[in-house]
mmCIF file of C-alpha atoms in Angstrom:
data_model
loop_
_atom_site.group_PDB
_atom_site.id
_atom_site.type_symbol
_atom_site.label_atom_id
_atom_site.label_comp_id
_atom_site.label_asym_id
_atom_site.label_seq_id
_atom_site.Cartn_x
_atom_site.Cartn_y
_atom_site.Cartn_z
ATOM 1 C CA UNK A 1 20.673 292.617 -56.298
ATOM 2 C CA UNK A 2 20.715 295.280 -58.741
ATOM 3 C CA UNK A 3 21.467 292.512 -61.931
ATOM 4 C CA UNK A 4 18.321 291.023 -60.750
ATOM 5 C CA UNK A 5 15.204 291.493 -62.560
ATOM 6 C CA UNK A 6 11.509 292.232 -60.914
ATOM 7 C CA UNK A 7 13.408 291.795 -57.310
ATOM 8 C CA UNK A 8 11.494 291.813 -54.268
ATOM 9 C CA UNK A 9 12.640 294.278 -51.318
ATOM 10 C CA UNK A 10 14.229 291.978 -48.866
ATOM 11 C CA UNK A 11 14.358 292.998 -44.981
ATOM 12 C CA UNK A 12 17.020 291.216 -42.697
ATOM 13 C CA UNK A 13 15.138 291.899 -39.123
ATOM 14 C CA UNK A 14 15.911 291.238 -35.768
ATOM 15 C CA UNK A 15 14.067 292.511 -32.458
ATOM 16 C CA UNK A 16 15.337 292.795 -28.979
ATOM 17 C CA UNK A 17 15.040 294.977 -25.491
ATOM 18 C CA UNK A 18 17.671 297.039 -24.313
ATOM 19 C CA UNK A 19 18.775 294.481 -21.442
ATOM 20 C CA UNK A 20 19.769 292.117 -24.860
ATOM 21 C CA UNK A 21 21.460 295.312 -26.567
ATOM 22 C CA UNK A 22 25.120 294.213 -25.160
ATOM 23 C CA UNK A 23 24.794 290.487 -26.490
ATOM 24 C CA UNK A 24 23.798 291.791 -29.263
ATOM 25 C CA UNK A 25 26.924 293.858 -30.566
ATOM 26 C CA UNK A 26 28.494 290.711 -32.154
ATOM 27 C CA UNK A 27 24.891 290.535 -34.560
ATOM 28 C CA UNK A 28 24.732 294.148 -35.123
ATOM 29 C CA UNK A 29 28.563 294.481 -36.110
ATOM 30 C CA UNK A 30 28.096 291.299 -38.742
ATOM 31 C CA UNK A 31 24.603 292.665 -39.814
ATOM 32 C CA UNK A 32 26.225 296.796 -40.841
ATOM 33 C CA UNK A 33 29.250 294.830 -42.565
ATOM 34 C CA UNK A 34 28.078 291.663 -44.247
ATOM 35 C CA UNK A 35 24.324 292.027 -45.479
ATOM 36 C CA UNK A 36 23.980 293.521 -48.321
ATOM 37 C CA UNK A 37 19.501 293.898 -48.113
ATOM 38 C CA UNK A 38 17.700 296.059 -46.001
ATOM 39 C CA UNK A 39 18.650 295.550 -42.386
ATOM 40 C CA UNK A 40 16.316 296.967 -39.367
ATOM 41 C CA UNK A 41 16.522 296.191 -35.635
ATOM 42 C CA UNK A 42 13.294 296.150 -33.726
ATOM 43 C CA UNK A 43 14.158 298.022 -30.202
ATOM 44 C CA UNK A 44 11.631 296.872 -27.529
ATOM 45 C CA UNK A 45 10.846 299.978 -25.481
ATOM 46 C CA UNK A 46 13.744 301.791 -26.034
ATOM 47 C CA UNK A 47 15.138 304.066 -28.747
ATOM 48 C CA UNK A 48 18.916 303.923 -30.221
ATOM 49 C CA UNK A 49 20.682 306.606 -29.628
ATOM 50 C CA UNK A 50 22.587 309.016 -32.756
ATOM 51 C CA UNK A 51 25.418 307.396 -32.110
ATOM 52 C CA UNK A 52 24.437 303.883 -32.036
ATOM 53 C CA UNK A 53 22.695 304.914 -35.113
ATOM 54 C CA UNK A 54 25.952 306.245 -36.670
ATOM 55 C CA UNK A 55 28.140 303.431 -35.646
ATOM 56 C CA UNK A 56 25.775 300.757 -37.306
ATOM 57 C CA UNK A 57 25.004 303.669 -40.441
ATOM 58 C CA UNK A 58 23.330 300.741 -42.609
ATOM 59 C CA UNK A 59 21.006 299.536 -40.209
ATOM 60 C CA UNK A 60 17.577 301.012 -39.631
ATOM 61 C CA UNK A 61 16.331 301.203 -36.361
ATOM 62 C CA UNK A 62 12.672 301.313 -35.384
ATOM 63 C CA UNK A 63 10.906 301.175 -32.076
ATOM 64 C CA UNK A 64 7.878 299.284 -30.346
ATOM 65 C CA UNK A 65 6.265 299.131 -27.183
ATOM 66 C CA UNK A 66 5.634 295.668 -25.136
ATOM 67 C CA UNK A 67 1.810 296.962 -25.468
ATOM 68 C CA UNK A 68 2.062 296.281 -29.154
ATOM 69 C CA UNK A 69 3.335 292.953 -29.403
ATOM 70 C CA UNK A 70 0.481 290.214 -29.038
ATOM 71 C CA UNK A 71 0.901 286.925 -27.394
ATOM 72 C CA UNK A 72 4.031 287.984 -25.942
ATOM 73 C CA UNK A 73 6.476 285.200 -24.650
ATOM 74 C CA UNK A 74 8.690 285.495 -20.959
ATOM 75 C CA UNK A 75 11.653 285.653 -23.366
ATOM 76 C CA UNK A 76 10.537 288.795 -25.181
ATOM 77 C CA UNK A 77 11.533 287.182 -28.390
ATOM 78 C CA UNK A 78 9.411 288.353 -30.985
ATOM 79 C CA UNK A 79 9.736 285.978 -34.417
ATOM 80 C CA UNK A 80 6.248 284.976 -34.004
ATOM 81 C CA UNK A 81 5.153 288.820 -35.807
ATOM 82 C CA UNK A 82 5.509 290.543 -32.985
ATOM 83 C CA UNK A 83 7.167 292.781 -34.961
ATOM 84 C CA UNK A 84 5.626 293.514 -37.384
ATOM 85 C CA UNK A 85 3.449 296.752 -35.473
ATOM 86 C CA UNK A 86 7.052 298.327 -36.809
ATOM 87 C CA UNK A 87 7.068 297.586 -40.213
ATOM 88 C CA UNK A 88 4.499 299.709 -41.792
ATOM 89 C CA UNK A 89 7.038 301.122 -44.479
ATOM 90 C CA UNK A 90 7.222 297.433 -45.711
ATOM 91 C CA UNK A 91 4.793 295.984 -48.710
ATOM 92 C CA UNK A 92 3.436 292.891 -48.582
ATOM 93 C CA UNK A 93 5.315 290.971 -51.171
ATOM 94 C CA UNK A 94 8.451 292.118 -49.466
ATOM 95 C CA UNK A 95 10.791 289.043 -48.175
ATOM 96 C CA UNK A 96 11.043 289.187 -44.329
ATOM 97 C CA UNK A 97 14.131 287.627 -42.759
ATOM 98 C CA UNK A 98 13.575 287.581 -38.802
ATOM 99 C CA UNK A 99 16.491 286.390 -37.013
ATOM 100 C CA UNK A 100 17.822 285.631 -33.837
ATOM 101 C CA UNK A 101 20.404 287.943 -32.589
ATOM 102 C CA UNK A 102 22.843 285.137 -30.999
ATOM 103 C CA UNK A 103 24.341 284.805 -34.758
ATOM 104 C CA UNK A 104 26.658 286.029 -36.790
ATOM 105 C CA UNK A 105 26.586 286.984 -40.364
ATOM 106 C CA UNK A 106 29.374 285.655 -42.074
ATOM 107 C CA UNK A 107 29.180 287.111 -45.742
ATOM 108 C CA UNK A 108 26.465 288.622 -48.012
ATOM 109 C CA UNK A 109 24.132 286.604 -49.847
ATOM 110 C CA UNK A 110 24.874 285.147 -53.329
ATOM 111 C CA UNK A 111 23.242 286.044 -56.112
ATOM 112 C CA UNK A 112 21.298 282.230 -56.643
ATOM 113 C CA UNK A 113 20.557 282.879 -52.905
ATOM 114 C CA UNK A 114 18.523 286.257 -53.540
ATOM 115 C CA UNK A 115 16.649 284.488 -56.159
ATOM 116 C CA UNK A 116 15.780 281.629 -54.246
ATOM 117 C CA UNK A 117 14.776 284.384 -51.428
ATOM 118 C CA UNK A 118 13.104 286.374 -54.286
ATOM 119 C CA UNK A 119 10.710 282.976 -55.132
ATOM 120 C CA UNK A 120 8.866 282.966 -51.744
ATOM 121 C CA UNK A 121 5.080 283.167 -52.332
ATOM 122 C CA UNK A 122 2.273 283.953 -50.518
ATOM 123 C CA UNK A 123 1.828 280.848 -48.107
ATOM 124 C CA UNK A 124 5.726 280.148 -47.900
ATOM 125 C CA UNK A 125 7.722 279.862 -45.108
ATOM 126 C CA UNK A 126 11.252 279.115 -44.842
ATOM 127 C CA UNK A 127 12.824 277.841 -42.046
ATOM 128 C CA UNK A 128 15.228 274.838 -41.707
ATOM 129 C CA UNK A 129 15.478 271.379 -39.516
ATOM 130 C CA UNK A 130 16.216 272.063 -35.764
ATOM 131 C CA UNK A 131 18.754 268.260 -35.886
ATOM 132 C CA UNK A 132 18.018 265.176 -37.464
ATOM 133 C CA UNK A 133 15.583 265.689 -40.251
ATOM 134 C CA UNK A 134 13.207 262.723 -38.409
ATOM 135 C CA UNK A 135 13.043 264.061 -35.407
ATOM 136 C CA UNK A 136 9.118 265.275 -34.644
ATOM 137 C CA UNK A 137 7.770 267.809 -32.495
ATOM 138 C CA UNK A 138 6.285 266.353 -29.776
ATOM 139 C CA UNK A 139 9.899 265.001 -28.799
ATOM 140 C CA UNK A 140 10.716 268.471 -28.608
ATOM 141 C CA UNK A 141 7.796 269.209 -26.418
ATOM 142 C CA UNK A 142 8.227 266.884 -23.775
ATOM 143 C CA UNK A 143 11.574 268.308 -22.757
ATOM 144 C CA UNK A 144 10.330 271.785 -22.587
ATOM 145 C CA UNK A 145 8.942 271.630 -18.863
ATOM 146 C CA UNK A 146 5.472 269.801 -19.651
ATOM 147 C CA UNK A 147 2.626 270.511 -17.640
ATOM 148 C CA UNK A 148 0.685 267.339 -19.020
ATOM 149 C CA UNK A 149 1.305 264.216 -20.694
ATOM 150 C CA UNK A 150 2.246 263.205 -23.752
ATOM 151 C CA UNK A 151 -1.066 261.816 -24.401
ATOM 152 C CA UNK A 152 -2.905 264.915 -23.690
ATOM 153 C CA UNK A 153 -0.922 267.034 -25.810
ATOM 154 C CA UNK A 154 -1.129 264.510 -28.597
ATOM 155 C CA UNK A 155 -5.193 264.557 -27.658
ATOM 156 C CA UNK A 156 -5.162 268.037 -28.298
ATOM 157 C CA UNK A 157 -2.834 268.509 -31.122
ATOM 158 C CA UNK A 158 -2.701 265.265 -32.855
ATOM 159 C CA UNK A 159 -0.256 266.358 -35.505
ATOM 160 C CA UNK A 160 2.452 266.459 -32.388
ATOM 161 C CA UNK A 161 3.083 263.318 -33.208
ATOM 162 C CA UNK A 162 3.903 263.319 -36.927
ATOM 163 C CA UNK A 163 5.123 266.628 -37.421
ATOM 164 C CA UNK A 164 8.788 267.672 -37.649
ATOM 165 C CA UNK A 165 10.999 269.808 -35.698
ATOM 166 C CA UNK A 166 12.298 272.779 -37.734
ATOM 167 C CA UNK A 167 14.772 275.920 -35.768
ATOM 168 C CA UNK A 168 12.973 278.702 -35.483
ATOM 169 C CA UNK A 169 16.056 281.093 -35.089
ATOM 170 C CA UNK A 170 15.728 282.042 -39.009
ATOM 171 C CA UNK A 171 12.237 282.284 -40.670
ATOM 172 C CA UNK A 172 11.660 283.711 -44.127
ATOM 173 C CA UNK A 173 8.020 284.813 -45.294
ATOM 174 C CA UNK A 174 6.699 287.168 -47.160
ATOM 175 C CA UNK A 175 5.359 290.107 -45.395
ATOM 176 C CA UNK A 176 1.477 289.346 -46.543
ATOM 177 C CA UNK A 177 1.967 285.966 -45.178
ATOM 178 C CA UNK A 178 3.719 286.786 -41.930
ATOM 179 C CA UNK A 179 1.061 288.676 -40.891
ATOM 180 C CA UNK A 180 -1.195 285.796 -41.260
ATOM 181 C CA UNK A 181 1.439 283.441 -39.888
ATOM 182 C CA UNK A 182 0.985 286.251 -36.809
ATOM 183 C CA UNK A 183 -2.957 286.029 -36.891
ATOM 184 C CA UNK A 184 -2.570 281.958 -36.153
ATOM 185 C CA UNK A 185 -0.298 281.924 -33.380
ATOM 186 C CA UNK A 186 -2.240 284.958 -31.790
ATOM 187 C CA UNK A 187 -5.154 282.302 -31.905
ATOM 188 C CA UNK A 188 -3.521 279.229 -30.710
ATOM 189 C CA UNK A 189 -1.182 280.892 -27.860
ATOM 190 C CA UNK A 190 -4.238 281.022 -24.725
ATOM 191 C CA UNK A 191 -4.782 277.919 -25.180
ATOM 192 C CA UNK A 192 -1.341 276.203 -25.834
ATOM 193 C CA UNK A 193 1.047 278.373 -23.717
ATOM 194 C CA UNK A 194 -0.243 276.860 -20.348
ATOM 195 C CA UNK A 195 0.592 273.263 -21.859
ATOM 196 C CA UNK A 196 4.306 273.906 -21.423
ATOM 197 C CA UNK A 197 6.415 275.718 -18.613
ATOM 198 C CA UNK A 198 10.080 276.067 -20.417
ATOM 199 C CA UNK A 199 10.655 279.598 -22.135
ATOM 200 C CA UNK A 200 11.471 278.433 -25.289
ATOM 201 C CA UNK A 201 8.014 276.690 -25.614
ATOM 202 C CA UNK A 202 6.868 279.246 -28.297
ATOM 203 C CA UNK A 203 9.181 277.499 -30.927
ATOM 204 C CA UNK A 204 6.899 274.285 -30.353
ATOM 205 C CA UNK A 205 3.847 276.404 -31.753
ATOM 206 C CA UNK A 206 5.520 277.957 -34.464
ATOM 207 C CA UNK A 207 6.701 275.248 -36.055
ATOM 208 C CA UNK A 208 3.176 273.406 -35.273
ATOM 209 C CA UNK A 209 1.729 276.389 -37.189
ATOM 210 C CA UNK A 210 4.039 276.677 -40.027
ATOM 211 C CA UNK A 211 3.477 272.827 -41.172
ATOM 212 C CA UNK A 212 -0.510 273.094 -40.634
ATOM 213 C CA UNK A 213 -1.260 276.162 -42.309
ATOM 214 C CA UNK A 214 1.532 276.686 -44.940
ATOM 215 C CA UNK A 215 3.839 275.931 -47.149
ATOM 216 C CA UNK A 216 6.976 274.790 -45.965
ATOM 217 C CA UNK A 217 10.382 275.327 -47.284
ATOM 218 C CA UNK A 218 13.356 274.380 -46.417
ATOM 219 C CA UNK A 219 16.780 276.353 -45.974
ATOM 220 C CA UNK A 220 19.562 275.060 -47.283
ATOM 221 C CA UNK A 221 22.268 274.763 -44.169
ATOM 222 C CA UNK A 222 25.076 277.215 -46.012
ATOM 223 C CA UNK A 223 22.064 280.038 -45.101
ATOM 224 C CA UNK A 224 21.493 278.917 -41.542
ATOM 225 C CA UNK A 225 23.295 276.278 -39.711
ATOM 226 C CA UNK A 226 23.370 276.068 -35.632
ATOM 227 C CA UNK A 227 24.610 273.906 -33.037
ATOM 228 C CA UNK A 228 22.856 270.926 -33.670
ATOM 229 C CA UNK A 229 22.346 271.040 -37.636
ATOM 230 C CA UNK A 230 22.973 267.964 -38.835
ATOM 231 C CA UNK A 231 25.896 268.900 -40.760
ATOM 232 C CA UNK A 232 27.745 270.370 -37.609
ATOM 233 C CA UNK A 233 26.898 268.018 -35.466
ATOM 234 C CA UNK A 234 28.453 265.277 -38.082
ATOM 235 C CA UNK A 235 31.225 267.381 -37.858
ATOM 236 C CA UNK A 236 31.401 267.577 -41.485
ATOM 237 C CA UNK A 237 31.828 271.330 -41.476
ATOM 238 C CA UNK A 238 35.319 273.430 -41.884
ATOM 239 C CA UNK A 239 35.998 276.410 -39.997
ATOM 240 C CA UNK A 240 38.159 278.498 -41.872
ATOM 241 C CA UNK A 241 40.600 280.928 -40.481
ATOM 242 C CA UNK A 242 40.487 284.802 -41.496
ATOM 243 C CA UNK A 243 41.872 287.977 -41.030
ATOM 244 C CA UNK A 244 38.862 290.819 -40.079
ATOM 245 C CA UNK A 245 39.139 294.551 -41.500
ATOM 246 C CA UNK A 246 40.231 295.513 -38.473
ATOM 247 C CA UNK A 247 43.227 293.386 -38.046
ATOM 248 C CA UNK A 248 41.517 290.403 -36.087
ATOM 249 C CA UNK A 249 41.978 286.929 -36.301
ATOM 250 C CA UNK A 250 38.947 285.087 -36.251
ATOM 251 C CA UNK A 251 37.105 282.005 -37.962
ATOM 252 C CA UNK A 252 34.080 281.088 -40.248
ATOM 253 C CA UNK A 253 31.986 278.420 -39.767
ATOM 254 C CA UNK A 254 31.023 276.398 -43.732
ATOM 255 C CA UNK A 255 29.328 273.914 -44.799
ATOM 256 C CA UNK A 256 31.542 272.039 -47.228
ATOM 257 C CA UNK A 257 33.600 274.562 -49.225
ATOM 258 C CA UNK A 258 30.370 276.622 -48.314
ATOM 259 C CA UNK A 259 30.937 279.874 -45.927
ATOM 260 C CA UNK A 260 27.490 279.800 -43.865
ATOM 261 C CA UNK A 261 25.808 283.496 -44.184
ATOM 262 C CA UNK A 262 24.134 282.578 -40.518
ATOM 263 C CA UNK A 263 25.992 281.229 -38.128
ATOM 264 C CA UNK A 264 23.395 280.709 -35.289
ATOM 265 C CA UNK A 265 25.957 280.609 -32.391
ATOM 266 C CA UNK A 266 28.279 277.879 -34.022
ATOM 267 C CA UNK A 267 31.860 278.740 -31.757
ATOM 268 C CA UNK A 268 35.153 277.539 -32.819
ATOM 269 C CA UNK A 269 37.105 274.996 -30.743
ATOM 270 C CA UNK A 270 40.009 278.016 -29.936
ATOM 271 C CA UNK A 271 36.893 280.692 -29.215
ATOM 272 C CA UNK A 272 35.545 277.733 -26.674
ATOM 273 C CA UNK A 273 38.730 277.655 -24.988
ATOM 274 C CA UNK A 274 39.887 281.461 -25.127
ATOM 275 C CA UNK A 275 35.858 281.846 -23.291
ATOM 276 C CA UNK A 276 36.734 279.222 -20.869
ATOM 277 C CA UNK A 277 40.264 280.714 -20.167
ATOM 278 C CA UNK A 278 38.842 284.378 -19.758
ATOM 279 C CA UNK A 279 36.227 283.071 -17.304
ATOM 280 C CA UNK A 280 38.843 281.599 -15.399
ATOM 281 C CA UNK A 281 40.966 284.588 -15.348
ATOM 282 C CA UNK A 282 37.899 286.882 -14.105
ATOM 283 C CA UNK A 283 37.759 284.134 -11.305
ATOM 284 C CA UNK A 284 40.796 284.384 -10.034
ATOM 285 C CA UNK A 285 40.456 288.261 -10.586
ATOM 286 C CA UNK A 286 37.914 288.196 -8.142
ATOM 287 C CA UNK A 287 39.787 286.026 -5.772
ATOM 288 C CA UNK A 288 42.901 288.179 -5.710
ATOM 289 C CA UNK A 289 40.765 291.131 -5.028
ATOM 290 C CA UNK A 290 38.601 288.929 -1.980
ATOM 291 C CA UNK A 291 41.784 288.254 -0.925
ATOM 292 C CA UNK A 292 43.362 291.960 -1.035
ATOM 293 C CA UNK A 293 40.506 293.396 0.627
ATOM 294 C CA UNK A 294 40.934 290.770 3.429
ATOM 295 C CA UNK A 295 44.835 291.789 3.954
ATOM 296 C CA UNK A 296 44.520 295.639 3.945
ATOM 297 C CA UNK A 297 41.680 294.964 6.402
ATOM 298 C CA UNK A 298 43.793 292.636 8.625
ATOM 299 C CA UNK A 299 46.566 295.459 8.250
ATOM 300 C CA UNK A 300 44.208 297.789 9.586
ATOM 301 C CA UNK A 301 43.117 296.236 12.466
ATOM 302 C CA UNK A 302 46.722 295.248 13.327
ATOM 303 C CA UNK A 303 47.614 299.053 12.904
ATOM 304 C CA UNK A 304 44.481 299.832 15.136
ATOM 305 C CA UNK A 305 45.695 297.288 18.259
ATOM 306 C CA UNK A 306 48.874 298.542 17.882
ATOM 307 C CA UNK A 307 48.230 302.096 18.385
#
């Protein structure tokens, strides 16, 4: 960043509550080693302790109350500006990057990455397609738990119908235009939130939002690719293996000959199985010590009768 000229400050942000902090550790790890802008972590009613703060020494954390956050959602997630009550240190033509925290970062960004970063205007938003690049949004409504039909969603937001479905799990702005990205949905959410009863129903209205008020612009996959990116999903992508700092074997998910700087909870084949393996083994854990706890008290009751 420092060869580039007239640079814009550029915040990698995430937000979560301290029941998240644990699923988390994978995110914060990848975030203190691999990004080289400003990181901060949001903590939701609780403050990070020194030594959190020391382990992770290039991340900033900042705190905010529940009481703060507007329209909140039953997930707590918070990439709709909830946030943003945290950021007064940041100027408005600083690039936000708010994240999910079920990713990892795989590698800083390049250098024609900051600049494309670096050429987000007022209005912008980045985000990129949530699978096929035709799919619309109102197919992604109707399997989020709707509590009316098709036709009076469509009746009430026409542009259901035509508009696309984007992933919500990265979104880039500018801090000027977050805030009135924030502003919108803080309008909208009364009246849409009873429409739908899943969870996840808040990525619906954001990416309503985003294509109805601003400009949209799209991430290029070897930024943020997910599950069902097109690319992955094609399984066109290479996983490449790699030794860690600390000695670890592990793999990284690209695009091409492109290493992805988000992977948004992309697993290897070998991590699938090693997860399904260890769950098995804390199964049978538990059945060995069911089945302990039944012999010692047998034994004791035999001991008991017999004296």
């Amino acid at each position: 960043m420092n060869d580039f000229k007239k640079s814009k400050e550029i915040y990698l942000i995430a937000g979560f509550n301290i029941a998240y902090l644990e699923k988390a550790e994978s995110y914060l790890r990848t975030m203190n080693h691999s990004s080289q802008v400003n990181n901060v972590i949001v903590t939701l009613d609780f403050d990070a302790g020194t030594p959190f703060k020391k382990k992770y020494g290039s991340i900033q954390f900042v705190k905010i109350l529940s009481s703060q956050v507007k329209s909140p959602n039953a997930n707590t997630c918070m990439q709709h500006g909830g946030f943003l009550e945290a950021l007064d240190f940041v100027n408005d033509d600083a690039i936000i990057i708010f994240t999910d925290t079920d990713i990892q970062i795989q590698r800083p960004f390049a250098e024609s990455e900051l600049q494309m970063l670096n050429s987000c205007e007022d209005g912008d938003i980045f985000v990129n397609f949530n699978m096929e690049e035709e799919c619309i949004l109102l197919d992604d409504a109707m399997t989020l738990d709707p509590n009316v039909t098709a036709n009076e969603l469509t009746r009430r937001y026409p542009e259901l119908a035509t508009f696309k479905s984007y992933n919500t799990g990265v979104i880039v702005a500018n801090h000027k235009t977050y805030k009135q990205f924030y502003q919108r949905y803080n309008q909208y959410w009364p009246d849409f939130s009873p429409l739908l009863g899943a969870y996840v129903k808040q990525q619906v209205l954001l990416c309503y939002i985003i294509q109805k008020y601003f400009n949209l612009r799209v991430l290029p996959y070897a930024i943020h690719s997910h599950a069902n990116s097109p690319p992955i999903k094609a399984c066109s992508s290479k996983r490449i293996g790699y030794v860690g700092e600390n000695g670890e074997a592990g793999f990284k998910l690209c695009v091409g000959s492109d290493v992805v700087v988000f992977n948004h909870h992309v697993k290897h084949e070998v991590e699938l199985k090693v997860k399904v393996l260890q769950r098995k083994l804390k199964r049978q854990y538990r059945i060995i010590l069911f089945l302990l706890a039944v012999l010692v008290s047998t034994l004791l009751i035999a001991l008991t009768r017999k004296y």
